[in-house]
Amino acid sequence: MSVDFLGLRTVVYPAPDLQAAKKWWTSALNIEPYFDEPFYVGYAVAGYELALDPNGDPCAGPITYWGVEDAEAAEEAMLSAGATSHSGVKEVGGGIKVAIVRIPDGNLVGLIYNPHFKAE
């Protein structure tokens, strides 16, 4: 079983000081976030999402999410290939499902099923 990645979708940066990170990214990108809540801030950048997570672990670094058609099947394929589960599949709202696996070299890989994403 293999994973059919649809392409890059989202990168999520840990942002322990969410207000400072939001101020910096808003200035650097010269756009306002399209989603701005205390638990997550998202910017639409050139057809992709740059996000800030106040609960993210700065030691783990940013997490890049690859688009998939089926989050559960993609996670299972990654696990079958030797990855371990970092956070199992969960719905985060609007039918969007995400999972994070740790691949054998220690890196974290995000998987995202987002029925609303349209590649540009």
mmCIF file of N, CA and C in Angstrom:
data_model
loop_
_atom_site.group_PDB
_atom_site.id
_atom_site.type_symbol
_atom_site.label_atom_id
_atom_site.label_comp_id
_atom_site.label_asym_id
_atom_site.label_seq_id
_atom_site.Cartn_x
_atom_site.Cartn_y
_atom_site.Cartn_z
ATOM 1 N N MET A 1 0.854 -1.174 0.000
ATOM 2 C CA MET A 1 0.000 0.000 0.000
ATOM 3 C C MET A 1 0.897 1.233 0.000
ATOM 4 N N SER A 2 0.579 2.199 -0.840
ATOM 5 C CA SER A 2 1.353 3.439 -0.888
ATOM 6 C C SER A 2 0.421 4.625 -0.672
ATOM 7 N N VAL A 3 1.026 5.773 -0.414
ATOM 8 C CA VAL A 3 0.263 7.001 -0.195
ATOM 9 C C VAL A 3 0.262 7.804 -1.491
ATOM 10 N N ASP A 4 -0.908 8.244 -1.904
ATOM 11 C CA ASP A 4 -1.020 9.101 -3.074
ATOM 12 C C ASP A 4 -1.152 10.548 -2.592
ATOM 13 N N PHE A 5 -0.001 11.234 -2.495
ATOM 14 C CA PHE A 5 -0.027 12.637 -2.096
ATOM 15 C C PHE A 5 -0.600 13.477 -3.221
ATOM 16 N N LEU A 6 -1.432 14.443 -2.865
ATOM 17 C CA LEU A 6 -2.032 15.352 -3.840
ATOM 18 C C LEU A 6 -1.216 16.626 -4.003
ATOM 19 N N GLY A 7 -0.219 16.801 -3.172
ATOM 20 C CA GLY A 7 0.606 18.005 -3.205
ATOM 21 C C GLY A 7 0.624 18.662 -1.841
ATOM 22 N N LEU A 8 1.485 19.627 -1.695
ATOM 23 C CA LEU A 8 1.574 20.357 -0.434
ATOM 24 C C LEU A 8 0.316 21.193 -0.230
ATOM 25 N N ARG A 9 -0.096 21.328 1.012
ATOM 26 C CA ARG A 9 -1.300 22.092 1.318
ATOM 27 C C ARG A 9 -1.063 23.178 2.358
ATOM 28 N N THR A 10 -0.424 22.804 3.473
ATOM 29 C CA THR A 10 -0.358 23.691 4.631
ATOM 30 C C THR A 10 0.961 23.514 5.351
ATOM 31 N N VAL A 11 1.496 24.608 5.867
ATOM 32 C CA VAL A 11 2.604 24.521 6.810
ATOM 33 C C VAL A 11 2.147 25.230 8.081
ATOM 34 N N VAL A 12 2.334 24.556 9.215
ATOM 35 C CA VAL A 12 1.892 25.088 10.498
ATOM 36 C C VAL A 12 3.122 25.361 11.361
ATOM 37 N N TYR A 13 3.293 26.633 11.729
ATOM 38 C CA TYR A 13 4.400 27.041 12.571
ATOM 39 C C TYR A 13 3.965 27.104 14.026
ATOM 40 N N PRO A 14 4.774 26.558 14.927
ATOM 41 C CA PRO A 14 4.485 26.737 16.354
ATOM 42 C C PRO A 14 4.573 28.229 16.682
ATOM 43 N N ALA A 15 3.652 28.711 17.487
ATOM 44 C CA ALA A 15 3.615 30.140 17.820
ATOM 45 C C ALA A 15 3.211 30.320 19.284
ATOM 46 N N PRO A 16 4.131 30.021 20.208
ATOM 47 C CA PRO A 16 3.793 30.152 21.632
ATOM 48 C C PRO A 16 3.296 31.554 22.001
ATOM 49 N N ASP A 17 3.864 32.585 21.359
ATOM 50 C CA ASP A 17 3.366 33.953 21.531
ATOM 51 C C ASP A 17 2.581 34.280 20.270
ATOM 52 N N LEU A 18 1.333 33.849 20.260
ATOM 53 C CA LEU A 18 0.501 33.945 19.058
ATOM 54 C C LEU A 18 0.356 35.380 18.573
ATOM 55 N N GLN A 19 0.164 36.326 19.475
ATOM 56 C CA GLN A 19 -0.023 37.724 19.065
ATOM 57 C C GLN A 19 1.227 38.277 18.391
ATOM 58 N N ALA A 20 2.387 37.980 18.944
ATOM 59 C CA ALA A 20 3.638 38.462 18.341
ATOM 60 C C ALA A 20 3.854 37.813 16.980
ATOM 61 N N ALA A 21 3.597 36.504 16.886
ATOM 62 C CA ALA A 21 3.768 35.803 15.614
ATOM 63 C C ALA A 21 2.793 36.340 14.579
ATOM 64 N N LYS A 22 1.554 36.554 14.993
ATOM 65 C CA LYS A 22 0.550 37.082 14.066
ATOM 66 C C LYS A 22 0.952 38.476 13.570
ATOM 67 N N LYS A 23 1.430 39.308 14.469
ATOM 68 C CA LYS A 23 1.862 40.658 14.081
ATOM 69 C C LYS A 23 2.998 40.572 13.061
ATOM 70 N N TRP A 24 3.979 39.695 13.329
ATOM 71 C CA TRP A 24 5.117 39.587 12.429
ATOM 72 C C TRP A 24 4.688 39.061 11.065
ATOM 73 N N TRP A 25 3.939 37.950 11.022
ATOM 74 C CA TRP A 25 3.539 37.364 9.746
ATOM 75 C C TRP A 25 2.627 38.299 8.958
ATOM 76 N N THR A 26 1.731 39.013 9.636
ATOM 77 C CA THR A 26 0.840 39.955 8.945
ATOM 78 C C THR A 26 1.672 41.033 8.264
ATOM 79 N N SER A 27 2.701 41.518 8.957
ATOM 80 C CA SER A 27 3.587 42.531 8.381
ATOM 81 C C SER A 27 4.421 41.940 7.244
ATOM 82 N N ALA A 28 5.000 40.767 7.457
ATOM 83 C CA ALA A 28 5.870 40.153 6.452
ATOM 84 C C ALA A 28 5.111 39.795 5.175
ATOM 85 N N LEU A 29 3.900 39.279 5.335
ATOM 86 C CA LEU A 29 3.099 38.867 4.183
ATOM 87 C C LEU A 29 2.305 40.020 3.572
ATOM 88 N N ASN A 30 2.111 41.070 4.379
ATOM 89 C CA ASN A 30 1.306 42.224 3.985
ATOM 90 C C ASN A 30 -0.143 41.838 3.666
ATOM 91 N N ILE A 31 -0.647 40.852 4.430
ATOM 92 C CA ILE A 31 -2.058 40.463 4.343
ATOM 93 C C ILE A 31 -2.551 40.138 5.748
ATOM 94 N N GLU A 32 -3.846 40.215 5.921
ATOM 95 C CA GLU A 32 -4.476 39.833 7.186
ATOM 96 C C GLU A 32 -4.804 38.338 7.140
ATOM 97 N N PRO A 33 -4.842 37.690 8.294
ATOM 98 C CA PRO A 33 -5.246 36.279 8.292
ATOM 99 C C PRO A 33 -6.699 36.132 7.856
ATOM 100 N N TYR A 34 -6.995 35.047 7.167
ATOM 101 C CA TYR A 34 -8.387 34.763 6.796
ATOM 102 C C TYR A 34 -9.113 34.051 7.932
ATOM 103 N N PHE A 35 -8.330 33.442 8.844
ATOM 104 C CA PHE A 35 -8.900 32.740 10.002
ATOM 105 C C PHE A 35 -8.092 33.183 11.202
ATOM 106 N N ASP A 36 -8.771 33.726 12.217
ATOM 107 C CA ASP A 36 -8.053 34.300 13.354
ATOM 108 C C ASP A 36 -8.797 33.981 14.644
ATOM 109 N N GLU A 37 -8.350 32.923 15.304
ATOM 110 C CA GLU A 37 -8.928 32.494 16.571
ATOM 111 C C GLU A 37 -7.801 32.277 17.575
ATOM 112 N N PRO A 38 -8.099 32.254 18.860
ATOM 113 C CA PRO A 38 -7.047 32.067 19.869
ATOM 114 C C PRO A 38 -6.325 30.721 19.756
ATOM 115 N N PHE A 39 -6.923 29.751 19.065
ATOM 116 C CA PHE A 39 -6.333 28.423 18.960
ATOM 117 C C PHE A 39 -5.648 28.175 17.619
ATOM 118 N N TYR A 40 -5.767 29.120 16.655
ATOM 119 C CA TYR A 40 -5.210 28.888 15.314
ATOM 120 C C TYR A 40 -5.380 30.158 14.490
ATOM 121 N N VAL A 41 -4.347 30.528 13.757
ATOM 122 C CA VAL A 41 -4.412 31.659 12.835
ATOM 123 C C VAL A 41 -3.959 31.145 11.478
ATOM 124 N N GLY A 42 -4.741 31.430 10.436
ATOM 125 C CA GLY A 42 -4.414 30.948 9.101
ATOM 126 C C GLY A 42 -4.380 32.067 8.074
ATOM 127 N N TYR A 43 -3.373 32.021 7.217
ATOM 128 C CA TYR A 43 -3.221 32.962 6.105
ATOM 129 C C TYR A 43 -3.323 32.190 4.796
ATOM 130 N N ALA A 44 -3.989 32.752 3.810
ATOM 131 C CA ALA A 44 -4.029 32.190 2.464
ATOM 132 C C ALA A 44 -2.895 32.829 1.675
ATOM 133 N N VAL A 45 -1.906 32.008 1.295
ATOM 134 C CA VAL A 45 -0.716 32.522 0.615
ATOM 135 C C VAL A 45 -0.518 31.747 -0.691
ATOM 136 N N ALA A 46 -0.747 32.425 -1.795
ATOM 137 C CA ALA A 46 -0.513 31.849 -3.118
ATOM 138 C C ALA A 46 -1.193 30.488 -3.292
ATOM 139 N N GLY A 47 -2.382 30.352 -2.746
ATOM 140 C CA GLY A 47 -3.142 29.123 -2.917
ATOM 141 C C GLY A 47 -2.900 28.072 -1.853
ATOM 142 N N TYR A 48 -2.048 28.391 -0.876
ATOM 143 C CA TYR A 48 -1.730 27.457 0.199
ATOM 144 C C TYR A 48 -2.005 28.119 1.529
ATOM 145 N N GLU A 49 -1.864 27.354 2.604
ATOM 146 C CA GLU A 49 -2.112 27.913 3.931
ATOM 147 C C GLU A 49 -0.829 27.960 4.744
ATOM 148 N N LEU A 50 -0.580 29.123 5.327
ATOM 149 C CA LEU A 50 0.464 29.304 6.317
ATOM 150 C C LEU A 50 -0.278 29.521 7.624
ATOM 151 N N ALA A 51 -0.015 28.680 8.611
ATOM 152 C CA ALA A 51 -0.787 28.732 9.845
ATOM 153 C C ALA A 51 0.120 28.882 11.053
ATOM 154 N N LEU A 52 -0.466 29.400 12.122
ATOM 155 C CA LEU A 52 0.210 29.585 13.403
ATOM 156 C C LEU A 52 -0.560 28.824 14.464
ATOM 157 N N ASP A 53 0.163 28.011 15.240
ATOM 158 C CA ASP A 53 -0.456 27.183 16.278
ATOM 159 C C ASP A 53 0.144 27.529 17.637
ATOM 160 N N PRO A 54 -0.645 28.158 18.522
ATOM 161 C CA PRO A 54 -0.114 28.517 19.835
ATOM 162 C C PRO A 54 0.222 27.307 20.701
ATOM 163 N N ASN A 55 -0.296 26.137 20.347
ATOM 164 C CA ASN A 55 -0.013 24.912 21.096
ATOM 165 C C ASN A 55 1.053 24.050 20.428
ATOM 166 N N GLY A 56 1.618 24.546 19.325
ATOM 167 C CA GLY A 56 2.648 23.797 18.624
ATOM 168 C C GLY A 56 3.939 23.757 19.434
ATOM 169 N N ASP A 57 4.731 22.742 19.183
ATOM 170 C CA ASP A 57 5.989 22.548 19.892
ATOM 171 C C ASP A 57 7.135 23.137 19.081
ATOM 172 N N PRO A 58 7.733 24.250 19.552
ATOM 173 C CA PRO A 58 8.842 24.853 18.804
ATOM 174 C C PRO A 58 10.010 23.884 18.596
ATOM 175 N N CYS A 59 10.209 22.954 19.509
ATOM 176 C CA CYS A 59 11.298 21.973 19.351
ATOM 177 C C CYS A 59 11.039 21.036 18.173
ATOM 178 N N ALA A 60 9.776 20.797 17.851
ATOM 179 C CA ALA A 60 9.435 19.929 16.725
ATOM 180 C C ALA A 60 9.514 20.688 15.405
ATOM 181 N N GLY A 61 9.481 22.018 15.468
ATOM 182 C CA GLY A 61 9.538 22.841 14.264
ATOM 183 C C GLY A 61 8.204 22.870 13.542
ATOM 184 N N PRO A 62 8.179 23.506 12.381
ATOM 185 C CA PRO A 62 6.944 23.559 11.603
ATOM 186 C C PRO A 62 6.567 22.173 11.092
ATOM 187 N N ILE A 63 5.284 21.976 10.860
ATOM 188 C CA ILE A 63 4.802 20.711 10.298
ATOM 189 C C ILE A 63 4.177 21.017 8.937
ATOM 190 N N THR A 64 4.648 20.285 7.939
ATOM 191 C CA THR A 64 4.122 20.424 6.593
ATOM 192 C C THR A 64 3.075 19.339 6.373
ATOM 193 N N TYR A 65 1.920 19.756 5.879
ATOM 194 C CA TYR A 65 0.824 18.822 5.616
ATOM 195 C C TYR A 65 0.700 18.577 4.120
ATOM 196 N N TRP A 66 0.664 17.290 3.760
ATOM 197 C CA TRP A 66 0.449 16.853 2.393
ATOM 198 C C TRP A 66 -1.018 16.506 2.210
ATOM 199 N N GLY A 67 -1.596 16.967 1.122
ATOM 200 C CA GLY A 67 -2.984 16.647 0.821
ATOM 201 C C GLY A 67 -3.153 15.193 0.447
ATOM 202 N N VAL A 68 -4.246 14.595 0.936
ATOM 203 C CA VAL A 68 -4.599 13.211 0.617
ATOM 204 C C VAL A 68 -6.104 13.127 0.412
ATOM 205 N N GLU A 69 -6.533 12.098 -0.295
ATOM 206 C CA GLU A 69 -7.972 11.882 -0.525
ATOM 207 C C GLU A 69 -8.654 11.224 0.667
ATOM 208 N N ASP A 70 -7.895 10.478 1.462
ATOM 209 C CA ASP A 70 -8.462 9.729 2.581
ATOM 210 C C ASP A 70 -7.427 9.721 3.704
ATOM 211 N N ALA A 71 -7.685 10.486 4.754
ATOM 212 C CA ALA A 71 -6.710 10.633 5.845
ATOM 213 C C ALA A 71 -6.437 9.307 6.549
ATOM 214 N N GLU A 72 -7.475 8.531 6.787
ATOM 215 C CA GLU A 72 -7.291 7.253 7.478
ATOM 216 C C GLU A 72 -6.444 6.288 6.652
ATOM 217 N N ALA A 73 -6.753 6.180 5.365
ATOM 218 C CA ALA A 73 -6.006 5.266 4.499
ATOM 219 C C ALA A 73 -4.555 5.732 4.337
ATOM 220 N N ALA A 74 -4.354 7.037 4.230
ATOM 221 C CA ALA A 74 -2.993 7.562 4.086
ATOM 222 C C ALA A 74 -2.187 7.315 5.352
ATOM 223 N N GLU A 75 -2.805 7.527 6.518
ATOM 224 C CA GLU A 75 -2.093 7.266 7.766
ATOM 225 C C GLU A 75 -1.732 5.780 7.858
ATOM 226 N N GLU A 76 -2.661 4.918 7.515
ATOM 227 C CA GLU A 76 -2.406 3.478 7.569
ATOM 228 C C GLU A 76 -1.262 3.092 6.628
ATOM 229 N N ALA A 77 -1.229 3.683 5.442
ATOM 230 C CA ALA A 77 -0.153 3.394 4.494
ATOM 231 C C ALA A 77 1.195 3.855 5.048
ATOM 232 N N MET A 78 1.219 5.010 5.685
ATOM 233 C CA MET A 78 2.469 5.513 6.268
ATOM 234 C C MET A 78 2.921 4.606 7.417
ATOM 235 N N LEU A 79 1.964 4.174 8.236
ATOM 236 C CA LEU A 79 2.304 3.278 9.345
ATOM 237 C C LEU A 79 2.822 1.947 8.812
ATOM 238 N N SER A 80 2.197 1.437 7.755
ATOM 239 C CA SER A 80 2.633 0.177 7.143
ATOM 240 C C SER A 80 4.041 0.298 6.562
ATOM 241 N N ALA A 81 4.415 1.521 6.172
ATOM 242 C CA ALA A 81 5.740 1.749 5.599
ATOM 243 C C ALA A 81 6.803 2.011 6.669
ATOM 244 N N GLY A 82 6.393 1.956 7.960
ATOM 245 C CA GLY A 82 7.379 2.100 9.024
ATOM 246 C C GLY A 82 7.284 3.361 9.845
ATOM 247 N N ALA A 83 6.337 4.240 9.537
ATOM 248 C CA ALA A 83 6.138 5.436 10.353
ATOM 249 C C ALA A 83 5.438 5.043 11.656
ATOM 250 N N THR A 84 5.474 5.943 12.623
ATOM 251 C CA THR A 84 4.718 5.761 13.863
ATOM 252 C C THR A 84 3.744 6.920 13.999
ATOM 253 N N SER A 85 2.655 6.680 14.693
ATOM 254 C CA SER A 85 1.646 7.717 14.864
ATOM 255 C C SER A 85 2.125 8.751 15.880
ATOM 256 N N HIS A 86 2.053 10.006 15.476
ATOM 257 C CA HIS A 86 2.348 11.118 16.386
ATOM 258 C C HIS A 86 1.034 11.671 16.925
ATOM 259 N N SER A 87 0.075 11.830 16.045
ATOM 260 C CA SER A 87 -1.297 12.170 16.448
ATOM 261 C C SER A 87 -2.208 11.544 15.406
ATOM 262 N N GLY A 88 -3.088 10.703 15.864
ATOM 263 C CA GLY A 88 -3.991 9.990 14.963
ATOM 264 C C GLY A 88 -4.909 10.933 14.217
ATOM 265 N N VAL A 89 -5.650 10.387 13.288
ATOM 266 C CA VAL A 89 -6.578 11.173 12.479
ATOM 267 C C VAL A 89 -7.628 11.809 13.372
ATOM 268 N N LYS A 90 -7.829 13.110 13.157
ATOM 269 C CA LYS A 90 -8.890 13.824 13.877
ATOM 270 C C LYS A 90 -9.501 14.855 12.953
ATOM 271 N N GLU A 91 -10.799 15.070 13.126
ATOM 272 C CA GLU A 91 -11.469 16.117 12.367
ATOM 273 C C GLU A 91 -11.266 17.425 13.100
ATOM 274 N N VAL A 92 -10.889 18.467 12.340
ATOM 275 C CA VAL A 92 -10.614 19.764 12.956
ATOM 276 C C VAL A 92 -11.651 20.812 12.593
ATOM 277 N N GLY A 93 -12.733 20.379 11.942
ATOM 278 C CA GLY A 93 -13.823 21.286 11.585
ATOM 279 C C GLY A 93 -14.038 21.321 10.085
ATOM 280 N N GLY A 94 -15.275 21.492 9.685
ATOM 281 C CA GLY A 94 -15.602 21.624 8.272
ATOM 282 C C GLY A 94 -15.290 20.408 7.432
ATOM 283 N N GLY A 95 -15.241 19.238 8.055
ATOM 284 C CA GLY A 95 -14.938 18.021 7.330
ATOM 285 C C GLY A 95 -13.451 17.813 7.054
ATOM 286 N N ILE A 96 -12.611 18.707 7.570
ATOM 287 C CA ILE A 96 -11.164 18.607 7.379
ATOM 288 C C ILE A 96 -10.609 17.617 8.398
ATOM 289 N N LYS A 97 -9.801 16.672 7.907
ATOM 290 C CA LYS A 97 -9.184 15.673 8.786
ATOM 291 C C LYS A 97 -7.673 15.755 8.654
ATOM 292 N N VAL A 98 -6.988 15.670 9.798
ATOM 293 C CA VAL A 98 -5.530 15.722 9.810
ATOM 294 C C VAL A 98 -4.960 14.602 10.662
ATOM 295 N N ALA A 99 -3.731 14.241 10.359
ATOM 296 C CA ALA A 99 -2.960 13.283 11.160
ATOM 297 C C ALA A 99 -1.495 13.659 11.011
ATOM 298 N N ILE A 100 -0.688 13.287 12.008
ATOM 299 C CA ILE A 100 0.753 13.503 11.935
ATOM 300 C C ILE A 100 1.423 12.174 12.248
ATOM 301 N N VAL A 101 2.391 11.816 11.412
ATOM 302 C CA VAL A 101 3.180 10.605 11.651
ATOM 303 C C VAL A 101 4.649 10.994 11.768
ATOM 304 N N ARG A 102 5.403 10.167 12.480
ATOM 305 C CA ARG A 102 6.851 10.335 12.561
ATOM 306 C C ARG A 102 7.473 9.257 11.690
ATOM 307 N N ILE A 103 8.221 9.699 10.681
ATOM 308 C CA ILE A 103 8.839 8.747 9.773
ATOM 309 C C ILE A 103 10.152 8.238 10.381
ATOM 310 N N PRO A 104 10.700 7.141 9.846
ATOM 311 C CA PRO A 104 11.863 6.515 10.481
ATOM 312 C C PRO A 104 13.059 7.434 10.736
ATOM 313 N N ASP A 105 13.240 8.493 9.942
ATOM 314 C CA ASP A 105 14.383 9.380 10.188
ATOM 315 C C ASP A 105 14.116 10.401 11.293
ATOM 316 N N GLY A 106 12.914 10.331 11.895
ATOM 317 C CA GLY A 106 12.577 11.215 13.009
ATOM 318 C C GLY A 106 11.750 12.430 12.643
ATOM 319 N N ASN A 107 11.608 12.727 11.364
ATOM 320 C CA ASN A 107 10.826 13.883 10.953
ATOM 321 C C ASN A 107 9.331 13.635 11.102
ATOM 322 N N LEU A 108 8.600 14.726 11.317
ATOM 323 C CA LEU A 108 7.142 14.661 11.374
ATOM 324 C C LEU A 108 6.576 15.022 10.006
ATOM 325 N N VAL A 109 5.562 14.272 9.582
ATOM 326 C CA VAL A 109 4.890 14.498 8.306
ATOM 327 C C VAL A 109 3.393 14.611 8.584
ATOM 328 N N GLY A 110 2.805 15.703 8.122
ATOM 329 C CA GLY A 110 1.374 15.908 8.281
ATOM 330 C C GLY A 110 0.609 15.415 7.073
ATOM 331 N N LEU A 111 -0.579 14.893 7.320
ATOM 332 C CA LEU A 111 -1.504 14.444 6.282
ATOM 333 C C LEU A 111 -2.790 15.222 6.462
ATOM 334 N N ILE A 112 -3.365 15.721 5.384
ATOM 335 C CA ILE A 112 -4.602 16.494 5.501
ATOM 336 C C ILE A 112 -5.560 16.142 4.368
ATOM 337 N N TYR A 113 -6.786 15.850 4.775
ATOM 338 C CA TYR A 113 -7.890 15.737 3.819
ATOM 339 C C TYR A 113 -8.712 17.012 3.998
ATOM 340 N N ASN A 114 -8.770 17.826 2.968
ATOM 341 C CA ASN A 114 -9.515 19.080 3.046
ATOM 342 C C ASN A 114 -10.436 19.168 1.835
ATOM 343 N N PRO A 115 -11.734 18.895 2.045
ATOM 344 C CA PRO A 115 -12.659 18.906 0.912
ATOM 345 C C PRO A 115 -12.868 20.301 0.323
ATOM 346 N N HIS A 116 -12.388 21.336 0.991
ATOM 347 C CA HIS A 116 -12.582 22.708 0.522
ATOM 348 C C HIS A 116 -11.402 23.239 -0.293
ATOM 349 N N PHE A 117 -10.263 22.529 -0.237
ATOM 350 C CA PHE A 117 -9.058 23.017 -0.917
ATOM 351 C C PHE A 117 -9.162 22.813 -2.417
ATOM 352 N N LYS A 118 -8.867 23.864 -3.150
ATOM 353 C CA LYS A 118 -8.820 23.803 -4.610
ATOM 354 C C LYS A 118 -7.451 24.297 -5.036
ATOM 355 N N ALA A 119 -6.630 23.438 -5.621
ATOM 356 C CA ALA A 119 -5.300 23.838 -6.081
ATOM 357 C C ALA A 119 -5.420 24.903 -7.157
ATOM 358 N N GLU A 120 -4.545 25.880 -7.088
ATOM 359 C CA GLU A 120 -4.555 26.951 -8.093
ATOM 360 C C GLU A 120 -3.650 26.606 -9.245
#
